[in-house]
């Protein structure tokens, strides 16, 4: 074994001494390039943290979201049999707002599992629920603040107590939101509906009819009023076209 090693050493030494300076430079340069490339790939792949965007999705909604993510060139991962979609953490908030603007998804929930995973030991259930509620309100406020025409948002969520007995019907949550809107901004027809959709999906068991949204001047953003106004505009436009 020792003789084989010595023979290999002599062969390599002989090969190396026969190389020119330029060949030696290219050899070391190639090794250095490979090391930098491998280190860069490791840093790039390990630097991305994927977190859940939505969970409990239907197959149809998973397909809709995948199509949208593919069109934007955004990486994603699937879990839980394809019902949970994970995306890079830095893009979660913007995606939630954009998808809500398109009414996606109809079912599914925003995932807050990251909160329970990072909660410290020794916290009582009541303290945990309060911290989770606070985190939910803060996260929702940050998401709403990224919508065009909104500078800030104060969110208050009322979560019902969990039923003691299994056969008891679970109560629904409610939410009140005060928006700090930009002066003179005119919200588009679909923005109000998108806002209600986003809030409804951000809070478990929160139907849209249990959400109240108003601005800093106490003007209410009513979904029904918006729908009625849109219908009036449509009828008025149709009548004008008929006269022409």
PDB file of C-alpha atoms in Angstrom:
ATOM      1  CA  UNK A   1       0.000   0.000   0.000  1.00  0.00           C
ATOM      2  CA  UNK A   2       2.849   2.334   0.900  1.00  0.00           C
ATOM      3  CA  UNK A   3       4.619   1.587  -2.376  1.00  0.00           C
ATOM      4  CA  UNK A   4       1.459   2.426  -4.363  1.00  0.00           C
ATOM      5  CA  UNK A   5       1.153   5.760  -2.587  1.00  0.00           C
ATOM      6  CA  UNK A   6       4.784   6.607  -3.306  1.00  0.00           C
ATOM      7  CA  UNK A   7       4.291   5.675  -6.957  1.00  0.00           C
ATOM      8  CA  UNK A   8       1.230   7.905  -7.214  1.00  0.00           C
ATOM      9  CA  UNK A   9       3.137  10.741  -5.569  1.00  0.00           C
ATOM     10  CA  UNK A  10       6.013  10.415  -8.014  1.00  0.00           C
ATOM     11  CA  UNK A  11       3.606  10.346 -10.964  1.00  0.00           C
ATOM     12  CA  UNK A  12       1.772  13.470  -9.802  1.00  0.00           C
ATOM     13  CA  UNK A  13       5.043  15.291  -9.048  1.00  0.00           C
ATOM     14  CA  UNK A  14       6.377  14.433 -12.479  1.00  0.00           C
ATOM     15  CA  UNK A  15       3.150  15.543 -14.139  1.00  0.00           C
ATOM     16  CA  UNK A  16       3.120  18.814 -12.215  1.00  0.00           C
ATOM     17  CA  UNK A  17       6.745  19.723 -12.951  1.00  0.00           C
ATOM     18  CA  UNK A  18       6.079  19.263 -16.669  1.00  0.00           C
ATOM     19  CA  UNK A  19       3.270  21.857 -16.634  1.00  0.00           C
ATOM     20  CA  UNK A  20       3.940  25.398 -17.797  1.00  0.00           C
ATOM     21  CA  UNK A  21       3.180  28.452 -15.649  1.00  0.00           C
ATOM     22  CA  UNK A  22       0.068  29.242 -17.694  1.00  0.00           C
ATOM     23  CA  UNK A  23      -1.212  25.681 -17.298  1.00  0.00           C
ATOM     24  CA  UNK A  24      -0.652  25.829 -13.540  1.00  0.00           C
ATOM     25  CA  UNK A  25      -2.466  29.176 -13.412  1.00  0.00           C
ATOM     26  CA  UNK A  26      -5.442  27.747 -15.341  1.00  0.00           C
ATOM     27  CA  UNK A  27      -5.496  24.684 -13.058  1.00  0.00           C
ATOM     28  CA  UNK A  28      -5.657  26.733  -9.831  1.00  0.00           C
ATOM     29  CA  UNK A  29      -8.050  29.196 -11.411  1.00  0.00           C
ATOM     30  CA  UNK A  30     -10.434  26.394 -12.357  1.00  0.00           C
ATOM     31  CA  UNK A  31     -10.357  24.972  -8.827  1.00  0.00           C
ATOM     32  CA  UNK A  32     -11.002  28.418  -7.340  1.00  0.00           C
ATOM     33  CA  UNK A  33     -13.914  29.022  -9.760  1.00  0.00           C
ATOM     34  CA  UNK A  34     -15.521  25.683  -8.861  1.00  0.00           C
ATOM     35  CA  UNK A  35     -15.217  26.440  -5.127  1.00  0.00           C
ATOM     36  CA  UNK A  36     -16.824  29.883  -5.580  1.00  0.00           C
ATOM     37  CA  UNK A  37     -19.601  28.405  -7.714  1.00  0.00           C
ATOM     38  CA  UNK A  38     -20.425  25.665  -5.189  1.00  0.00           C
ATOM     39  CA  UNK A  39     -20.332  28.137  -2.285  1.00  0.00           C
ATOM     40  CA  UNK A  40     -22.620  30.515  -4.177  1.00  0.00           C
ATOM     41  CA  UNK A  41     -25.131  27.771  -4.927  1.00  0.00           C
ATOM     42  CA  UNK A  42     -25.179  26.654  -1.307  1.00  0.00           C
ATOM     43  CA  UNK A  43     -25.659  30.241  -0.101  1.00  0.00           C
ATOM     44  CA  UNK A  44     -28.398  30.905  -2.656  1.00  0.00           C
ATOM     45  CA  UNK A  45     -30.390  27.757  -1.917  1.00  0.00           C
ATOM     46  CA  UNK A  46     -30.015  27.957   1.869  1.00  0.00           C
ATOM     47  CA  UNK A  47     -30.904  31.665   1.979  1.00  0.00           C
ATOM     48  CA  UNK A  48     -34.511  31.134   0.828  1.00  0.00           C
ATOM     49  CA  UNK A  49     -37.031  30.262   3.475  1.00  0.00           C
ATOM     50  CA  UNK A  50     -40.317  28.855   2.211  1.00  0.00           C
ATOM     51  CA  UNK A  51     -43.412  29.463   4.329  1.00  0.00           C
ATOM     52  CA  UNK A  52     -47.066  28.519   3.756  1.00  0.00           C
ATOM     53  CA  UNK A  53     -49.097  30.909   1.601  1.00  0.00           C
ATOM     54  CA  UNK A  54     -52.417  29.056   1.914  1.00  0.00           C
ATOM     55  CA  UNK A  55     -53.523  25.706   3.276  1.00  0.00           C
ATOM     56  CA  UNK A  56     -56.676  23.557   3.044  1.00  0.00           C
ATOM     57  CA  UNK A  57     -57.001  24.405  -0.658  1.00  0.00           C
ATOM     58  CA  UNK A  58     -59.125  22.556  -3.197  1.00  0.00           C
ATOM     59  CA  UNK A  59     -57.449  20.959  -6.210  1.00  0.00           C
ATOM     60  CA  UNK A  60     -58.945  23.602  -8.510  1.00  0.00           C
ATOM     61  CA  UNK A  61     -57.618  26.465  -6.385  1.00  0.00           C
ATOM     62  CA  UNK A  62     -54.166  24.902  -6.185  1.00  0.00           C
ATOM     63  CA  UNK A  63     -54.176  24.850  -9.986  1.00  0.00           C
ATOM     64  CA  UNK A  64     -55.230  28.518 -10.143  1.00  0.00           C
ATOM     65  CA  UNK A  65     -52.521  29.629  -7.728  1.00  0.00           C
ATOM     66  CA  UNK A  66     -49.859  27.495  -9.429  1.00  0.00           C
ATOM     67  CA  UNK A  67     -50.744  29.050 -12.788  1.00  0.00           C
ATOM     68  CA  UNK A  68     -50.401  32.541 -11.304  1.00  0.00           C
ATOM     69  CA  UNK A  69     -47.088  31.743  -9.618  1.00  0.00           C
ATOM     70  CA  UNK A  70     -45.705  30.153 -12.780  1.00  0.00           C
ATOM     71  CA  UNK A  71     -46.685  33.231 -14.789  1.00  0.00           C
ATOM     72  CA  UNK A  72     -44.767  35.423 -12.332  1.00  0.00           C
ATOM     73  CA  UNK A  73     -41.759  33.104 -12.215  1.00  0.00           C
ATOM     74  CA  UNK A  74     -42.114  32.568  -8.443  1.00  0.00           C
ATOM     75  CA  UNK A  75     -40.789  29.381  -6.870  1.00  0.00           C
ATOM     76  CA  UNK A  76     -43.171  27.334  -4.753  1.00  0.00           C
ATOM     77  CA  UNK A  77     -43.495  24.012  -2.976  1.00  0.00           C
ATOM     78  CA  UNK A  78     -46.492  21.795  -2.272  1.00  0.00           C
ATOM     79  CA  UNK A  79     -47.217  19.971   0.977  1.00  0.00           C
ATOM     80  CA  UNK A  80     -50.028  18.033   2.654  1.00  0.00           C
ATOM     81  CA  UNK A  81     -50.995  16.162  -0.481  1.00  0.00           C
ATOM     82  CA  UNK A  82     -50.966  19.312  -2.599  1.00  0.00           C
ATOM     83  CA  UNK A  83     -53.428  21.279  -0.424  1.00  0.00           C
ATOM     84  CA  UNK A  84     -50.768  23.635   1.013  1.00  0.00           C
ATOM     85  CA  UNK A  85     -48.626  25.975  -1.095  1.00  0.00           C
ATOM     86  CA  UNK A  86     -45.339  27.372   0.230  1.00  0.00           C
ATOM     87  CA  UNK A  87     -43.550  30.381  -1.293  1.00  0.00           C
ATOM     88  CA  UNK A  88     -40.449  32.430  -0.384  1.00  0.00           C
ATOM     89  CA  UNK A  89     -41.078  34.274   2.876  1.00  0.00           C
ATOM     90  CA  UNK A  90     -40.215  37.686   1.404  1.00  0.00           C
ATOM     91  CA  UNK A  91     -43.062  37.414  -1.141  1.00  0.00           C
ATOM     92  CA  UNK A  92     -45.899  36.173   1.064  1.00  0.00           C
ATOM     93  CA  UNK A  93     -47.548  39.512   1.895  1.00  0.00           C
ATOM     94  CA  UNK A  94     -47.528  40.878  -1.656  1.00  0.00           C
ATOM     95  CA  UNK A  95     -48.897  37.600  -3.033  1.00  0.00           C
ATOM     96  CA  UNK A  96     -51.728  37.514  -0.490  1.00  0.00           C
ATOM     97  CA  UNK A  97     -52.777  41.028  -1.488  1.00  0.00           C
ATOM     98  CA  UNK A  98     -52.488  40.384  -5.234  1.00  0.00           C
ATOM     99  CA  UNK A  99     -54.335  37.062  -5.128  1.00  0.00           C
ATOM    100  CA  UNK A 100     -57.089  38.562  -2.983  1.00  0.00           C
ATOM    101  CA  UNK A 101     -57.523  41.185  -5.692  1.00  0.00           C
ATOM    102  CA  UNK A 102     -58.371  38.346  -8.085  1.00  0.00           C
ATOM    103  CA  UNK A 103     -60.704  36.626  -5.610  1.00  0.00           C
ATOM    104  CA  UNK A 104     -58.312  33.710  -5.132  1.00  0.00           C
ATOM    105  CA  UNK A 105     -58.883  31.406  -3.319  1.00  0.00           C
ATOM    106  CA  UNK A 106     -62.559  30.782  -2.578  1.00  0.00           C
ATOM    107  CA  UNK A 107     -61.684  28.329   0.196  1.00  0.00           C
ATOM    108  CA  UNK A 108     -58.447  27.740   2.079  1.00  0.00           C
ATOM    109  CA  UNK A 109     -56.908  29.719   4.920  1.00  0.00           C
ATOM    110  CA  UNK A 110     -53.827  31.824   5.498  1.00  0.00           C
ATOM    111  CA  UNK A 111     -51.387  29.673   7.459  1.00  0.00           C
ATOM    112  CA  UNK A 112     -50.185  30.876  10.886  1.00  0.00           C
ATOM    113  CA  UNK A 113     -48.347  27.689  11.820  1.00  0.00           C
ATOM    114  CA  UNK A 114     -45.065  29.648  11.909  1.00  0.00           C
ATOM    115  CA  UNK A 115     -46.345  31.368  15.050  1.00  0.00           C
ATOM    116  CA  UNK A 116     -46.974  28.163  17.007  1.00  0.00           C
ATOM    117  CA  UNK A 117     -43.629  26.759  15.851  1.00  0.00           C
ATOM    118  CA  UNK A 118     -41.765  29.788  17.212  1.00  0.00           C
ATOM    119  CA  UNK A 119     -43.710  30.164  20.457  1.00  0.00           C
ATOM    120  CA  UNK A 120     -41.664  29.672  23.593  1.00  0.00           C
ATOM    121  CA  UNK A 121     -42.242  26.952  26.158  1.00  0.00           C
ATOM    122  CA  UNK A 122     -44.012  27.725  29.397  1.00  0.00           C
ATOM    123  CA  UNK A 123     -46.688  29.937  27.820  1.00  0.00           C
ATOM    124  CA  UNK A 124     -50.228  29.300  29.024  1.00  0.00           C
ATOM    125  CA  UNK A 125     -52.995  28.624  26.514  1.00  0.00           C
ATOM    126  CA  UNK A 126     -54.626  31.983  27.228  1.00  0.00           C
ATOM    127  CA  UNK A 127     -51.325  33.840  26.769  1.00  0.00           C
ATOM    128  CA  UNK A 128     -50.660  31.917  23.568  1.00  0.00           C
ATOM    129  CA  UNK A 129     -54.092  32.803  22.150  1.00  0.00           C
ATOM    130  CA  UNK A 130     -53.582  36.479  23.003  1.00  0.00           C
ATOM    131  CA  UNK A 131     -50.150  36.545  21.355  1.00  0.00           C
ATOM    132  CA  UNK A 132     -51.484  34.735  18.305  1.00  0.00           C
ATOM    133  CA  UNK A 133     -54.355  37.216  18.026  1.00  0.00           C
ATOM    134  CA  UNK A 134     -51.927  40.124  18.280  1.00  0.00           C
ATOM    135  CA  UNK A 135     -49.683  38.567  15.620  1.00  0.00           C
ATOM    136  CA  UNK A 136     -52.700  38.012  13.376  1.00  0.00           C
ATOM    137  CA  UNK A 137     -53.819  41.642  13.737  1.00  0.00           C
ATOM    138  CA  UNK A 138     -50.316  42.944  13.064  1.00  0.00           C
ATOM    139  CA  UNK A 139     -49.825  40.714  10.020  1.00  0.00           C
ATOM    140  CA  UNK A 140     -53.202  41.694   8.574  1.00  0.00           C
ATOM    141  CA  UNK A 141     -52.504  45.391   9.201  1.00  0.00           C
ATOM    142  CA  UNK A 142     -49.196  45.107   7.340  1.00  0.00           C
ATOM    143  CA  UNK A 143     -50.846  43.371   4.386  1.00  0.00           C
ATOM    144  CA  UNK A 144     -53.657  45.930   4.121  1.00  0.00           C
ATOM    145  CA  UNK A 145     -51.125  48.770   4.300  1.00  0.00           C
ATOM    146  CA  UNK A 146     -49.578  47.533   1.036  1.00  0.00           C
ATOM    147  CA  UNK A 147     -52.811  48.004  -0.937  1.00  0.00           C
ATOM    148  CA  UNK A 148     -52.910  51.005  -3.269  1.00  0.00           C
ATOM    149  CA  UNK A 149     -54.557  54.024  -1.673  1.00  0.00           C
ATOM    150  CA  UNK A 150     -54.024  52.854   1.926  1.00  0.00           C
ATOM    151  CA  UNK A 151     -51.281  54.293   4.115  1.00  0.00           C
ATOM    152  CA  UNK A 152     -52.033  52.400   7.321  1.00  0.00           C
ATOM    153  CA  UNK A 153     -54.660  50.178   8.924  1.00  0.00           C
ATOM    154  CA  UNK A 154     -55.757  49.453  12.478  1.00  0.00           C
ATOM    155  CA  UNK A 155     -57.241  45.989  12.863  1.00  0.00           C
ATOM    156  CA  UNK A 156     -59.305  44.642  15.744  1.00  0.00           C
ATOM    157  CA  UNK A 157     -60.337  40.988  15.611  1.00  0.00           C
ATOM    158  CA  UNK A 158     -62.818  39.351  17.937  1.00  0.00           C
ATOM    159  CA  UNK A 159     -62.248  35.605  18.109  1.00  0.00           C
ATOM    160  CA  UNK A 160     -65.016  33.456  19.641  1.00  0.00           C
ATOM    161  CA  UNK A 161     -64.283  31.043  22.437  1.00  0.00           C
ATOM    162  CA  UNK A 162     -63.884  27.456  21.365  1.00  0.00           C
ATOM    163  CA  UNK A 163     -66.890  25.272  22.251  1.00  0.00           C
ATOM    164  CA  UNK A 164     -66.516  23.115  25.332  1.00  0.00           C
ATOM    165  CA  UNK A 165     -68.470  20.183  23.900  1.00  0.00           C
ATOM    166  CA  UNK A 166     -68.012  18.611  20.499  1.00  0.00           C
ATOM    167  CA  UNK A 167     -71.706  18.883  19.565  1.00  0.00           C
ATOM    168  CA  UNK A 168     -71.763  22.656  20.199  1.00  0.00           C
ATOM    169  CA  UNK A 169     -71.799  24.863  17.125  1.00  0.00           C
ATOM    170  CA  UNK A 170     -68.670  26.948  16.730  1.00  0.00           C
ATOM    171  CA  UNK A 171     -69.294  30.689  16.590  1.00  0.00           C
ATOM    172  CA  UNK A 172     -67.908  32.966  13.909  1.00  0.00           C
ATOM    173  CA  UNK A 173     -65.279  35.649  14.341  1.00  0.00           C
ATOM    174  CA  UNK A 174     -65.715  39.348  13.595  1.00  0.00           C
ATOM    175  CA  UNK A 175     -63.359  42.147  12.607  1.00  0.00           C
ATOM    176  CA  UNK A 176     -63.326  45.936  12.631  1.00  0.00           C
ATOM    177  CA  UNK A 177     -60.818  47.834  10.507  1.00  0.00           C
ATOM    178  CA  UNK A 178     -60.014  51.537  10.323  1.00  0.00           C
ATOM    179  CA  UNK A 179     -58.097  52.594   7.222  1.00  0.00           C
ATOM    180  CA  UNK A 180     -55.793  55.576   6.899  1.00  0.00           C
ATOM    181  CA  UNK A 181     -56.431  56.355   3.231  1.00  0.00           C
ATOM    182  CA  UNK A 182     -54.424  58.611   0.964  1.00  0.00           C
ATOM    183  CA  UNK A 183     -56.053  62.028   0.409  1.00  0.00           C
ATOM    184  CA  UNK A 184     -58.115  62.144  -2.758  1.00  0.00           C
ATOM    185  CA  UNK A 185     -57.593  58.497  -3.656  1.00  0.00           C
ATOM    186  CA  UNK A 186     -60.548  56.970  -5.491  1.00  0.00           C
ATOM    187  CA  UNK A 187     -60.846  53.262  -4.797  1.00  0.00           C
ATOM    188  CA  UNK A 188     -61.628  51.106  -7.808  1.00  0.00           C
ATOM    189  CA  UNK A 189     -64.753  48.977  -7.932  1.00  0.00           C
ATOM    190  CA  UNK A 190     -63.013  45.691  -7.197  1.00  0.00           C
ATOM    191  CA  UNK A 191     -60.695  46.976  -4.457  1.00  0.00           C
ATOM    192  CA  UNK A 192     -63.377  46.991  -1.760  1.00  0.00           C
ATOM    193  CA  UNK A 193     -64.403  43.426  -2.551  1.00  0.00           C
ATOM    194  CA  UNK A 194     -60.725  42.406  -2.620  1.00  0.00           C
ATOM    195  CA  UNK A 195     -60.211  43.956   0.803  1.00  0.00           C
ATOM    196  CA  UNK A 196     -63.123  42.029   2.292  1.00  0.00           C
ATOM    197  CA  UNK A 197     -61.830  38.841   0.661  1.00  0.00           C
ATOM    198  CA  UNK A 198     -58.338  39.329   2.087  1.00  0.00           C
ATOM    199  CA  UNK A 199     -59.582  39.951   5.637  1.00  0.00           C
ATOM    200  CA  UNK A 200     -61.975  36.995   5.484  1.00  0.00           C
ATOM    201  CA  UNK A 201     -59.159  34.635   4.461  1.00  0.00           C
ATOM    202  CA  UNK A 202     -56.686  36.039   6.981  1.00  0.00           C
ATOM    203  CA  UNK A 203     -58.864  35.174   9.987  1.00  0.00           C
ATOM    204  CA  UNK A 204     -60.204  31.655  10.626  1.00  0.00           C
ATOM    205  CA  UNK A 205     -63.983  31.301  10.508  1.00  0.00           C
ATOM    206  CA  UNK A 206     -64.585  34.933   9.575  1.00  0.00           C
ATOM    207  CA  UNK A 207     -67.419  35.466   7.053  1.00  0.00           C
ATOM    208  CA  UNK A 208     -67.342  38.674   5.019  1.00  0.00           C
ATOM    209  CA  UNK A 209     -70.636  39.867   6.523  1.00  0.00           C
ATOM    210  CA  UNK A 210     -68.942  40.023   9.955  1.00  0.00           C
ATOM    211  CA  UNK A 211     -66.369  42.563   8.748  1.00  0.00           C
ATOM    212  CA  UNK A 212     -66.716  46.311   9.210  1.00  0.00           C
ATOM    213  CA  UNK A 213     -64.337  48.600   7.317  1.00  0.00           C
ATOM    214  CA  UNK A 214     -64.209  52.386   7.575  1.00  0.00           C
ATOM    215  CA  UNK A 215     -61.698  55.161   6.900  1.00  0.00           C
ATOM    216  CA  UNK A 216     -60.301  57.855   9.175  1.00  0.00           C
ATOM    217  CA  UNK A 217     -63.319  60.067   8.384  1.00  0.00           C
ATOM    218  CA  UNK A 218     -65.816  57.396   9.526  1.00  0.00           C
ATOM    219  CA  UNK A 219     -66.861  56.630   5.952  1.00  0.00           C
ATOM    220  CA  UNK A 220     -67.903  52.985   5.701  1.00  0.00           C
ATOM    221  CA  UNK A 221     -66.771  50.729   2.879  1.00  0.00           C
ATOM    222  CA  UNK A 222     -69.926  48.690   2.390  1.00  0.00           C
ATOM    223  CA  UNK A 223     -69.816  45.713   0.021  1.00  0.00           C
ATOM    224  CA  UNK A 224     -73.575  45.843  -0.622  1.00  0.00           C
ATOM    225  CA  UNK A 225     -73.478  49.566  -1.277  1.00  0.00           C
ATOM    226  CA  UNK A 226     -70.608  49.087  -3.679  1.00  0.00           C
ATOM    227  CA  UNK A 227     -72.457  46.321  -5.512  1.00  0.00           C
ATOM    228  CA  UNK A 228     -75.612  48.446  -5.691  1.00  0.00           C
ATOM    229  CA  UNK A 229     -73.642  51.397  -7.049  1.00  0.00           C
ATOM    230  CA  UNK A 230     -72.012  49.190  -9.692  1.00  0.00           C
ATOM    231  CA  UNK A 231     -75.444  47.878 -10.725  1.00  0.00           C
ATOM    232  CA  UNK A 232     -76.844  51.423 -11.028  1.00  0.00           C
ATOM    233  CA  UNK A 233     -73.908  52.464 -13.192  1.00  0.00           C
ATOM    234  CA  UNK A 234     -74.391  49.395 -15.391  1.00  0.00           C
ATOM    235  CA  UNK A 235     -78.132  50.075 -15.826  1.00  0.00           C
ATOM    236  CA  UNK A 236     -77.545  53.766 -16.514  1.00  0.00           C
ATOM    237  CA  UNK A 237     -74.911  52.938 -19.134  1.00  0.00           C
ATOM    238  CA  UNK A 238     -77.189  50.379 -20.780  1.00  0.00           C
ATOM    239  CA  UNK A 239     -80.034  52.914 -20.989  1.00  0.00           C
ATOM    240  CA  UNK A 240     -77.753  55.486 -22.583  1.00  0.00           C
ATOM    241  CA  UNK A 241     -76.592  52.973 -25.178  1.00  0.00           C
ATOM    242  CA  UNK A 242     -80.193  52.060 -26.014  1.00  0.00           C
ATOM    243  CA  UNK A 243     -81.060  55.737 -26.568  1.00  0.00           C
ATOM    244  CA  UNK A 244     -78.103  56.105 -28.910  1.00  0.00           C
TER     245      UNK A 244
END
